[in-house]
GROMACS .gro file of C-alpha atoms in nm:
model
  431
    1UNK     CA    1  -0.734   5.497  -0.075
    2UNK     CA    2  -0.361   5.515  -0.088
    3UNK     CA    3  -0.150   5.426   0.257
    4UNK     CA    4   0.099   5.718   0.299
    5UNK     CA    5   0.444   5.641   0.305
    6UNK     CA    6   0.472   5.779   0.640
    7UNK     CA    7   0.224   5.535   0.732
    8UNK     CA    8   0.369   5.233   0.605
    9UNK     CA    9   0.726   5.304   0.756
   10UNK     CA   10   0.540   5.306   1.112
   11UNK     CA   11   0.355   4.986   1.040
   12UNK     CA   12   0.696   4.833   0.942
   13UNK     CA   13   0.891   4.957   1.229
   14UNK     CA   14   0.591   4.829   1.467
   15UNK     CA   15   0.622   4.491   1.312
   16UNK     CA   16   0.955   4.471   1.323
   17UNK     CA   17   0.895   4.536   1.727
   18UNK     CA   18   0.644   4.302   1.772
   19UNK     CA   19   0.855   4.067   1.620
   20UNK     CA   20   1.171   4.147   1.849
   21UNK     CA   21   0.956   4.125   2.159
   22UNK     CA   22   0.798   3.807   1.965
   23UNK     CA   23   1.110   3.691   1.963
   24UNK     CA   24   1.284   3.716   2.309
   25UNK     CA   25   0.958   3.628   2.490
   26UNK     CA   26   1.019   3.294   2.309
   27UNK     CA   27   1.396   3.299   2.427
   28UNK     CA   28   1.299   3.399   2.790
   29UNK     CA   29   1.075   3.089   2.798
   30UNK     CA   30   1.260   2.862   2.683
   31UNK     CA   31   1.541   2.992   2.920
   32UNK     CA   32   1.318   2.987   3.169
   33UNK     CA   33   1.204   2.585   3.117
   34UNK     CA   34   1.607   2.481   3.119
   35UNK     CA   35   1.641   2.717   3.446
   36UNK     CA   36   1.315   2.499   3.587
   37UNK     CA   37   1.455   2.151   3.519
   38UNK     CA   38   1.818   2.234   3.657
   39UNK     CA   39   1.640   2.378   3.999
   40UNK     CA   40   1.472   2.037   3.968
   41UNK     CA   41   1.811   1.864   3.934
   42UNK     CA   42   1.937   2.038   4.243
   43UNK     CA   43   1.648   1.879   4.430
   44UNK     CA   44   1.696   1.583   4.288
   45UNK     CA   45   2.062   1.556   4.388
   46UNK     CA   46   1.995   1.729   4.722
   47UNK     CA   47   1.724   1.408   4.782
   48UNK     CA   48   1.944   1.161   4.662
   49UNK     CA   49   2.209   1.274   4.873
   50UNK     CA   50   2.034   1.235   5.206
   51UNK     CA   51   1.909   0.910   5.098
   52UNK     CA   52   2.240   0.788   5.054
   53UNK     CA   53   2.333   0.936   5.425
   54UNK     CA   54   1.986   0.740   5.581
   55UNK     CA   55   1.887   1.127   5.730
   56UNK     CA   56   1.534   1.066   5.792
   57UNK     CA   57   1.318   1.393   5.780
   58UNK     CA   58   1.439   1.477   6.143
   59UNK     CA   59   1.792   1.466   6.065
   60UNK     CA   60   1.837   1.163   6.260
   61UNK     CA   61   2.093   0.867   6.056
   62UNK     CA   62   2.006   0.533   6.069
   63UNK     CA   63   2.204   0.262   6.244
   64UNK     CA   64   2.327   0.107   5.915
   65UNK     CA   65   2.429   0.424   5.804
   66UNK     CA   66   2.609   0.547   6.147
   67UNK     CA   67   2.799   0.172   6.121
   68UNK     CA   68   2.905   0.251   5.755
   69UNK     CA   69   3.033   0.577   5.829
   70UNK     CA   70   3.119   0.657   6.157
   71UNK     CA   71   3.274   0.993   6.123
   72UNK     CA   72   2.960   1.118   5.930
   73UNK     CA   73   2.709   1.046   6.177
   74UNK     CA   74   2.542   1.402   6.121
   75UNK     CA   75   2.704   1.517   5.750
   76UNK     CA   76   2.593   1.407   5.397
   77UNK     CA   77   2.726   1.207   5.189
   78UNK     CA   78   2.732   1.362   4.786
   79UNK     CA   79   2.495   1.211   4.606
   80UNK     CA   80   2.545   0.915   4.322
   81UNK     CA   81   2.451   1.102   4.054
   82UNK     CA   82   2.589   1.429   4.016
   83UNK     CA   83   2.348   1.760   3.913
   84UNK     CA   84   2.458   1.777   3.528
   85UNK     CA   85   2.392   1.435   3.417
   86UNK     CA   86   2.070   1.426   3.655
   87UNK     CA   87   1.969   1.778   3.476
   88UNK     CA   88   2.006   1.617   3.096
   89UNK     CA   89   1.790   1.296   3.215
   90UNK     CA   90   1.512   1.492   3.341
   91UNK     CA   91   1.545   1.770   3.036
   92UNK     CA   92   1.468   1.475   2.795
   93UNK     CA   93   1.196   1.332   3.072
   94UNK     CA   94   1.015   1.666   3.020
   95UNK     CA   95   1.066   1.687   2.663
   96UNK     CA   96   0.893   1.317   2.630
   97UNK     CA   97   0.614   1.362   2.852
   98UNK     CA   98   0.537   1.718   2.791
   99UNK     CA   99   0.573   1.730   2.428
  100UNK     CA  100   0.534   1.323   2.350
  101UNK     CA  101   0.841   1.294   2.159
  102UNK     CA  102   0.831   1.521   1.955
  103UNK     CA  103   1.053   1.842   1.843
  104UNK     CA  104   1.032   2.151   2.087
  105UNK     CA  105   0.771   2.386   1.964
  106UNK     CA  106   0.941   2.715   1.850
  107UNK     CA  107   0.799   2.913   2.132
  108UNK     CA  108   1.061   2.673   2.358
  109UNK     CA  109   1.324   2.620   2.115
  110UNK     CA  110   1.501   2.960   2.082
  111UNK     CA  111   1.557   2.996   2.439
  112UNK     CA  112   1.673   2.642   2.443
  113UNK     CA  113   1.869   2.663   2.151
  114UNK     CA  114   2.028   2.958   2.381
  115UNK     CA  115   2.104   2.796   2.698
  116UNK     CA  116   2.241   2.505   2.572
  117UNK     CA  117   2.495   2.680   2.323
  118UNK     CA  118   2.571   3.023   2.481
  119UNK     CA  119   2.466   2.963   2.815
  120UNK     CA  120   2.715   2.656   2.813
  121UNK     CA  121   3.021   2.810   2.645
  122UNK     CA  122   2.968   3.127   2.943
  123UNK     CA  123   2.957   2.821   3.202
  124UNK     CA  124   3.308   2.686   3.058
  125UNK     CA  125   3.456   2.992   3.050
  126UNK     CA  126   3.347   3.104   3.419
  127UNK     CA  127   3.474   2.725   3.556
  128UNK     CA  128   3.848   2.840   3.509
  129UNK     CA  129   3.797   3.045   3.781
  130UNK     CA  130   3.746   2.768   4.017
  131UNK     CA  131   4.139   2.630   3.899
  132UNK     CA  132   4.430   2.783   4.024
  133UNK     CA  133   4.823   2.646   3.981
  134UNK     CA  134   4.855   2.696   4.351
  135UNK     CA  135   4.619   2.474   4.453
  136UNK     CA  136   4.759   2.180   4.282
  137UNK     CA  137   5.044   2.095   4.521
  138UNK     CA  138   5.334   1.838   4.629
  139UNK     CA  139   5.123   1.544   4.557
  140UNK     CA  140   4.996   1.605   4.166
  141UNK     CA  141   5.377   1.723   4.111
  142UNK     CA  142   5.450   1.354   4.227
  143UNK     CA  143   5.166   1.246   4.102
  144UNK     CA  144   5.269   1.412   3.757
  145UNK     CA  145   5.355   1.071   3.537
  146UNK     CA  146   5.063   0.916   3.636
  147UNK     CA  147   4.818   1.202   3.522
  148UNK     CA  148   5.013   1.263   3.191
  149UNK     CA  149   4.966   0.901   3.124
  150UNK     CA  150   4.612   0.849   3.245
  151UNK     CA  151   4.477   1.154   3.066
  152UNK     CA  152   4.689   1.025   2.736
  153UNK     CA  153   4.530   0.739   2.760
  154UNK     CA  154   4.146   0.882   2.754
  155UNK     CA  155   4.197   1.110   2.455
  156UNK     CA  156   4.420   0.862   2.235
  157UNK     CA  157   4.318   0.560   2.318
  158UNK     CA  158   3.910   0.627   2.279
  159UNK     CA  159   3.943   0.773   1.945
  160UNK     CA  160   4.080   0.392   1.822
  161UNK     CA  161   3.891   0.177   2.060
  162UNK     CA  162   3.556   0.383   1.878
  163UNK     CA  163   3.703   0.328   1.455
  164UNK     CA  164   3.748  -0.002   1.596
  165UNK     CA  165   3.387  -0.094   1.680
  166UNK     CA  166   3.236   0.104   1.424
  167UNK     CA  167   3.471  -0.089   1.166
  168UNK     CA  168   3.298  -0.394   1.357
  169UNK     CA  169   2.929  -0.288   1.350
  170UNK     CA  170   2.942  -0.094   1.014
  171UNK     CA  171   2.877   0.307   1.049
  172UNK     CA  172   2.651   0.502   1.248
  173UNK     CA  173   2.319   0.334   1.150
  174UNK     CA  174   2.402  -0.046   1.220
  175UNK     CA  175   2.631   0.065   1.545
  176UNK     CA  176   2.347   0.190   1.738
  177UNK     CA  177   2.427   0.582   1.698
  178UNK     CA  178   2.805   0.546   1.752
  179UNK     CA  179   3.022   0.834   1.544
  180UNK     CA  180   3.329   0.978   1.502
  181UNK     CA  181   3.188   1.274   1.713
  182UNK     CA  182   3.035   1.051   1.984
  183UNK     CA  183   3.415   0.887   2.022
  184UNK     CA  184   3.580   1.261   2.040
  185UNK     CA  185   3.317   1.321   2.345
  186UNK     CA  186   3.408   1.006   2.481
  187UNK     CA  187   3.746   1.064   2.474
  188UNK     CA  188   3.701   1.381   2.661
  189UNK     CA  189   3.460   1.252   2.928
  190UNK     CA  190   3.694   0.950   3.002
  191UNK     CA  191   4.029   1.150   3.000
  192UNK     CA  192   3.981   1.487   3.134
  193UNK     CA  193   3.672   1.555   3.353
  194UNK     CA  194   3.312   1.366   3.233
  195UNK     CA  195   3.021   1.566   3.159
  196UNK     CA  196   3.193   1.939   3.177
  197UNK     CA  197   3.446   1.797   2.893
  198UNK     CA  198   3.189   1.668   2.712
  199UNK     CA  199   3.005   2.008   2.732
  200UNK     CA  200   3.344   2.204   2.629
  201UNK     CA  201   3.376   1.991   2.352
  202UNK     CA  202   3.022   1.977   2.183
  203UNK     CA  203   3.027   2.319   2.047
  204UNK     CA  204   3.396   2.305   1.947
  205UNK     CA  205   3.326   2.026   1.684
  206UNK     CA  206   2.934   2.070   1.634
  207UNK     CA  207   2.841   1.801   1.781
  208UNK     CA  208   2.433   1.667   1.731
  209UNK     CA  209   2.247   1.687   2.053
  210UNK     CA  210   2.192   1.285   2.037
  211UNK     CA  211   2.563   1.255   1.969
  212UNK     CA  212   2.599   1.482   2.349
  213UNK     CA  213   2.322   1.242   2.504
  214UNK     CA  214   2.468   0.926   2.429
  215UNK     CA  215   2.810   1.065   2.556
  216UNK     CA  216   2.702   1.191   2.870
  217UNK     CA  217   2.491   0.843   2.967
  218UNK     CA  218   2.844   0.657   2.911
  219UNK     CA  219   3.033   0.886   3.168
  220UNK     CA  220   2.732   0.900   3.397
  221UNK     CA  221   2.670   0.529   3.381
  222UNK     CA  222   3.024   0.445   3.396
  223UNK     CA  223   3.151   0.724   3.637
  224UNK     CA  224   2.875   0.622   3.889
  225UNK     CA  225   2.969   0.251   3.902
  226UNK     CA  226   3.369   0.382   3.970
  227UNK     CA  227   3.239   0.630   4.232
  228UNK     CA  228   3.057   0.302   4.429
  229UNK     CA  229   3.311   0.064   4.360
  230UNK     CA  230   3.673   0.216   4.332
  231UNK     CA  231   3.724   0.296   4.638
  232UNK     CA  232   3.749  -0.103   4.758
  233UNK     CA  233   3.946  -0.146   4.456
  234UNK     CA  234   4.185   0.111   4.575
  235UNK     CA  235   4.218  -0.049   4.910
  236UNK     CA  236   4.219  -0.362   4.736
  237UNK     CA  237   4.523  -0.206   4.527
  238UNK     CA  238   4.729   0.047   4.825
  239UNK     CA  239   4.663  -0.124   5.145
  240UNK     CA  240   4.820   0.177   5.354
  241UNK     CA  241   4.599   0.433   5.179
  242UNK     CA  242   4.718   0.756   5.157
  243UNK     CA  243   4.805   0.959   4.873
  244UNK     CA  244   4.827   0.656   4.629
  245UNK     CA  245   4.498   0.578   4.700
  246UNK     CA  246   4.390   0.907   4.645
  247UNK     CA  247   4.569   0.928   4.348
  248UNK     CA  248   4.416   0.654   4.171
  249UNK     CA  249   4.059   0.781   4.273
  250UNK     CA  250   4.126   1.114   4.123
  251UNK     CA  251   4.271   0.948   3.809
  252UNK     CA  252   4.015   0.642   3.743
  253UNK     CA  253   3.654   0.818   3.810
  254UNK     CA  254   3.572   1.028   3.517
  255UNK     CA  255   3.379   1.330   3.719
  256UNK     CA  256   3.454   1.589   3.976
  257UNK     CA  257   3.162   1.520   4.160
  258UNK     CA  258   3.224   1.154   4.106
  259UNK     CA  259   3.589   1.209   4.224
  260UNK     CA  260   3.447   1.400   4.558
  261UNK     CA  261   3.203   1.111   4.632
  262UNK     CA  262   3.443   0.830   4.602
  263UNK     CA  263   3.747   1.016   4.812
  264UNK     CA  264   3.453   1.091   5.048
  265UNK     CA  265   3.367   0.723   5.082
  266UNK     CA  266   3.750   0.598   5.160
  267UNK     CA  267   3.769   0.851   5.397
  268UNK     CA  268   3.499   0.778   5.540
  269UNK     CA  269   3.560   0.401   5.538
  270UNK     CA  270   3.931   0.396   5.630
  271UNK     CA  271   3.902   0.721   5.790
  272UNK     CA  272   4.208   0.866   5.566
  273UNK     CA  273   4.149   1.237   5.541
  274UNK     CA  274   4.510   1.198   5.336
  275UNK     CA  275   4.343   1.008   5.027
  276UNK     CA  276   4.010   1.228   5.015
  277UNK     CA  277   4.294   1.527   4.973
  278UNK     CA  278   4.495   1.362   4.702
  279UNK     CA  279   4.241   1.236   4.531
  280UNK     CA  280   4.048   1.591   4.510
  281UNK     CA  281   4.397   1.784   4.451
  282UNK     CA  282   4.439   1.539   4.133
  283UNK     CA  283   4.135   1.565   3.940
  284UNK     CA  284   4.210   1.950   4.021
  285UNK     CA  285   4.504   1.879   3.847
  286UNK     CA  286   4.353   1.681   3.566
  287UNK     CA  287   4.076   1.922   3.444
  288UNK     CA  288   4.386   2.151   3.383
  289UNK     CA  289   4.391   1.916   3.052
  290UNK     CA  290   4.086   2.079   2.928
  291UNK     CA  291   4.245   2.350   2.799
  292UNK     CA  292   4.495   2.116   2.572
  293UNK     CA  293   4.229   1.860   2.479
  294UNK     CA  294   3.929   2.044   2.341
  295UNK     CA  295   4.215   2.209   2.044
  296UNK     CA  296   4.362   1.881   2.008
  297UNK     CA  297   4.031   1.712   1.953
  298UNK     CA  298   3.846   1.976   1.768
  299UNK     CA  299   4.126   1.982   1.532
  300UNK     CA  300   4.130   1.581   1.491
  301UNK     CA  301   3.727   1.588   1.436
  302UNK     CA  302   3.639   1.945   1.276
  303UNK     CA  303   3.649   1.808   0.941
  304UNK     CA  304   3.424   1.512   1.033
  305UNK     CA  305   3.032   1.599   0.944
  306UNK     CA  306   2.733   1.353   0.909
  307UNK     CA  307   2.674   1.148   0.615
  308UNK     CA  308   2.574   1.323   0.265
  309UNK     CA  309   2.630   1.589   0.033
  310UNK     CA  310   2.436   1.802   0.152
  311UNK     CA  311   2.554   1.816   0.525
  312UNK     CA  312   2.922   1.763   0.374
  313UNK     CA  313   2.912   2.092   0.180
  314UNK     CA  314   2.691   2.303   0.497
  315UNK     CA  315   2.958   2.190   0.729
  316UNK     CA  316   3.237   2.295   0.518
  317UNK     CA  317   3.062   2.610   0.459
  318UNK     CA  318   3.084   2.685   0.787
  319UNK     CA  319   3.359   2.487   1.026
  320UNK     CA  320   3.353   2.564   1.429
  321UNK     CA  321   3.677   2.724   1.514
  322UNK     CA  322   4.011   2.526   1.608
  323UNK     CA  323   4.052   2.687   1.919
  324UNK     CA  324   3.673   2.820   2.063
  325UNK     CA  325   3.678   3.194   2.217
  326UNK     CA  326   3.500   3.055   2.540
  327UNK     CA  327   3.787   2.768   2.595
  328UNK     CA  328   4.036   3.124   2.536
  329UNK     CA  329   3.808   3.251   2.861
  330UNK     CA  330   3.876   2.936   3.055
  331UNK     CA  331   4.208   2.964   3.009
  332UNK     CA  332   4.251   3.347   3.111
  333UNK     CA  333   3.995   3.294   3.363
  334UNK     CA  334   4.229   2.985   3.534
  335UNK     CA  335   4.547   3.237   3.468
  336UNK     CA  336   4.393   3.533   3.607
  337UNK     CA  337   4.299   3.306   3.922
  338UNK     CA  338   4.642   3.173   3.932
  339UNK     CA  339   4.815   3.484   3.894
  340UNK     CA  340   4.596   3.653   4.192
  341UNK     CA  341   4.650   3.358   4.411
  342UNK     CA  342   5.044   3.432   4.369
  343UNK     CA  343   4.971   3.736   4.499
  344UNK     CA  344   5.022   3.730   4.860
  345UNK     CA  345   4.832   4.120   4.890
  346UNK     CA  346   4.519   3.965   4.699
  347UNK     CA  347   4.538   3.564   4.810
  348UNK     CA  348   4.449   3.651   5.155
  349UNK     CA  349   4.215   3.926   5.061
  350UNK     CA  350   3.852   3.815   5.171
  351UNK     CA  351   3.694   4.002   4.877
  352UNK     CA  352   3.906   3.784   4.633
  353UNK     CA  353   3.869   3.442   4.784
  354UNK     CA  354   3.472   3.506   4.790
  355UNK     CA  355   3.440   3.635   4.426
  356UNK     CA  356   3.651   3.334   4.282
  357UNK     CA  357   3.407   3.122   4.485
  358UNK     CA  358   3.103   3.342   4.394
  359UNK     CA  359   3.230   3.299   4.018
  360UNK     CA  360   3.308   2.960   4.022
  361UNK     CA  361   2.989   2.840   4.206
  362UNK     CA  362   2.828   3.063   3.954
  363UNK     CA  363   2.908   2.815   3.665
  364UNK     CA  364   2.926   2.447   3.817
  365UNK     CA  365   2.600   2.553   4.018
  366UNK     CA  366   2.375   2.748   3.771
  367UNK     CA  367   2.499   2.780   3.410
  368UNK     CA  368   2.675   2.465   3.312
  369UNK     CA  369   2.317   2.252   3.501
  370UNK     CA  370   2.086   2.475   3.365
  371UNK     CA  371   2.270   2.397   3.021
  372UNK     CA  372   2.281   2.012   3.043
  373UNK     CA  373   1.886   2.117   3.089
  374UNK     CA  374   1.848   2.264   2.779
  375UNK     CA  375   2.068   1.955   2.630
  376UNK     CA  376   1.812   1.678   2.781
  377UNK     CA  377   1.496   1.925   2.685
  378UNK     CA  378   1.633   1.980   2.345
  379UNK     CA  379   1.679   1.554   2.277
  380UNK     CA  380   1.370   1.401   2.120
  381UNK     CA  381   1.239   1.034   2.156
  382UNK     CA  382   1.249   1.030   1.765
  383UNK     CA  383   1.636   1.116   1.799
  384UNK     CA  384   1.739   0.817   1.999
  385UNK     CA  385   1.578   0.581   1.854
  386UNK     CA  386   1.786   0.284   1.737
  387UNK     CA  387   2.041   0.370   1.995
  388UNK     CA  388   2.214   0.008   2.032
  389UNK     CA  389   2.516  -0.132   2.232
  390UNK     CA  390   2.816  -0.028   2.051
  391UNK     CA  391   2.822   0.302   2.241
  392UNK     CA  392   2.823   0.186   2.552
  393UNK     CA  393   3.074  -0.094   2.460
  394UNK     CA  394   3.264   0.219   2.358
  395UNK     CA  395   3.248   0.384   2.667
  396UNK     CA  396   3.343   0.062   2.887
  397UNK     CA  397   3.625   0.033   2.718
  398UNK     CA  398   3.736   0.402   2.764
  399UNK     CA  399   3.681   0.357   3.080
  400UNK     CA  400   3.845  -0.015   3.152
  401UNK     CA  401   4.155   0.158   2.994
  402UNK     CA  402   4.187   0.501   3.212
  403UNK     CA  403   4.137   0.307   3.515
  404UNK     CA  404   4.419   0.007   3.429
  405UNK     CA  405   4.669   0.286   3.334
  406UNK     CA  406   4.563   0.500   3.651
  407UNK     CA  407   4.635   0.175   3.873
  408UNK     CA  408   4.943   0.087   3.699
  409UNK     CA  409   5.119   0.391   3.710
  410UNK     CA  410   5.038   0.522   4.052
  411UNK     CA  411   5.148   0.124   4.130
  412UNK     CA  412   5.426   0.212   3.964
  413UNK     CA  413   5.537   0.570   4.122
  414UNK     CA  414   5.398   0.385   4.523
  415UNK     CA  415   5.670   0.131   4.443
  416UNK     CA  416   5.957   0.391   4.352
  417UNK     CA  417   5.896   0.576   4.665
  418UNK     CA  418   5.759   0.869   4.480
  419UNK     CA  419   5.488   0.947   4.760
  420UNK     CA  420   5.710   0.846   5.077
  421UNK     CA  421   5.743   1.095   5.339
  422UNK     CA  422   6.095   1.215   5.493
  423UNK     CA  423   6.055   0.931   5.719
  424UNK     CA  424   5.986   0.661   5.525
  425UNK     CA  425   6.228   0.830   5.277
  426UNK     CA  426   6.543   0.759   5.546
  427UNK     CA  427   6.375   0.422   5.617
  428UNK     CA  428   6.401   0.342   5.257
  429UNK     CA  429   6.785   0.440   5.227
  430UNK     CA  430   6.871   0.305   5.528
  431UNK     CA  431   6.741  -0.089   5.406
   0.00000   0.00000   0.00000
């Protein structure tokens, strides 16, 4: 017999809801798997960092730890490896293991699809709360020349160091992976603030999720070994410590984390609470260049798209946007912060200092970790395979060439007196 038509407009409209609820139950689980592995992370990190301190179980240090760092005897030191980059590693760990290499299934996908493209651009977008103009200081106004060069450096000199290889190897399949778009992340990690750049930048120039992997294992490799090693080099360079010491730190290591852990470890080693500030008030300072790089590189590479026709005319079809509404929300976000900090009636209003904090906790804490997740969970096995040197010979270059202008120019403002105190200001004119 005949269906009625009243009876096939319910069975459409009850299969279109089965297929909504179909639908978000895949998007809450795959949510929920990138939530998972950046709680994970935070363990991970948490671990690492109590490692690093020698805190046994009890919360007793050892005695090679208490001779390392006196002042620390009962704090922890910030782990090596900071949560993003940690998050990513054991997103594709999961993705391997669980799944043997292969492609998410589509009841994971969507909901990682979603947390590592929304969930992201909300995490940028919330992280300008954490930067106010206030906050900056005496020292990054000194400090100014050095940063302008330093972060110049990063997003000019990347770009050419990575045509210059690929010339060398020959394209993306005989360099190992290495493209135009890899470079452009590159260039962001290594000039403005590692893996957060990189993250502001992917969406902003469609970037491949292997493209974001390779990226983000260059500034973690790379920003680990600075974070272990500069801060002999900058005693090595600024013998009385202080803010050029600092400086450099702030300028040479590619992450904030990274920048905390190394002004942590001269402080802790030369016990100069004056370097740990500079150093922290200058990457401050320099992740105020997000907001100039992401245009300027999403503008050099949004015309760029993968080998063929086919790609050629899909990407061309449908370009990301020059200047990304979320980067727009970073930018209000740090003005609105700036603006209330300025404020004398709202600055020293409790309720304001502890819903900046809540807000920017909210995205270096939970978004932007839970969205490197859904990066390393939504990287196959298949997808890096073939991976050679050339992007890593990339990335050592990048960041060879930040740290030699860092040193050089904060050399270069030390020796003109540009961090000297009143004191040693009169000292000066009086030789």
């Amino acid at each position: 017999p005949a269906i009625p038509p009243h009876s096939r407009a319910l069975a459409a409209r009850v299969r279109v809801r089965v297929r909504v609820r179909g639908a978000r139950g895949m998007r809450a689980r795959g949510v929920a798997a990138a939530t998972a592995v950046a709680i994970a992370a935070h363990g991970g990190v948490d671990a690492m960092s109590r490692a690093r301190t020698g805190l046994a179980r009890d919360g007793t240090t050892t005695g090679t730890t208490a001779a390392l760092h006196p002042r620390r005897e009962s704090g922890v030191l910030p782990s090596p490896v900071p949560v993003a980059p940690l998050a990513v590693f054991l997103g594709a760990t999961v993705a391997y293991v669980g799944f043997r290499g292969r492609a998410l299934p589509e009841s994971y996908a969507r909901g990682v699809k979603l947390a590592a493209g929304d969930g992201l651009k909300v995490g940028v977008a919330l992280l300008g709360a954490k930067l106010s103009l206030s906050e900056i200081g005496d020292v990054a106004t000194k400090a100014a020349p050095a940063i302008a060069a330093t972060v110049s450096t990063g997003l000019l000199a990347t770009p050419m160091i990575n045509r210059a290889v690929m010339a060398r190897f020959g394209g993306a399949a005989q360099s190992g992976g290495l493209t135009a778009k890899v470079g452009g992340l590159l260039a962001a990690g290594s000039g403005i603030c590692g893996v957060t750049a990189i993250g502001a930048l992917a969406p902003a120039i469609a970037a491949s999720q292997r493209e974001v992997s390779l990226a983000v294992a260059n500034v973690v490799a790379y920003g680990t070994f600075g974070m272990m090693t500069y801060p002999y080099l900058a005693k090595w360079l600024f013998p009385d410590g202080g803010a050029p010491a600092g400086v450099f730190l702030g300028l040479s290591v590619h992450d904030t984390s990274q920048v905390v852990g190394a002004g942590m470890s001269f402080r802790d080693m030369y016990d100069d609470e004056e370097a740990f500030k500079a150093a922290t008030v200058t990457k401050l300072t320099r992740n105020l260049g997000l907001a100039i790089a992401i245009p300027y590189l999403a503008m050099k590479l949004r015309d760029v798209v993968p080998a063929g026709a086919a790609a050629a005319g899909a990407a061309a079809a449908k370009q990301p946007p020059l200047v990304p509404g979320f980067l727009i929300a970073f930018v209000a976000m740090a003005a609105l912060r700036s603006l209330g900090d300025a404020t004398e009636a709202i600055r020293t209003d409790e309720r304001w200092r502890k819903g900046t904090k809540f807000i920017g906790e909210a995205a270096s804490q939970v978004f932007l970790p839970t969205a490197m997740a859904a990066v390393g969970l939504s990287t196959s096995a298949a997808s890096l395979r073939g991976v050679g040197a050339a992007p890593f010979i990339v990335g050592a270059c990048a960041a060879c060439s930040v740290g030699a202008v860092a040193a050089c120019t904060t050399k270069a403002l030390e020796r003109a007196g540009a961090f000297d105190t009143d004191i040693q200001k009169t000292q000066r004119n009086e030789k």
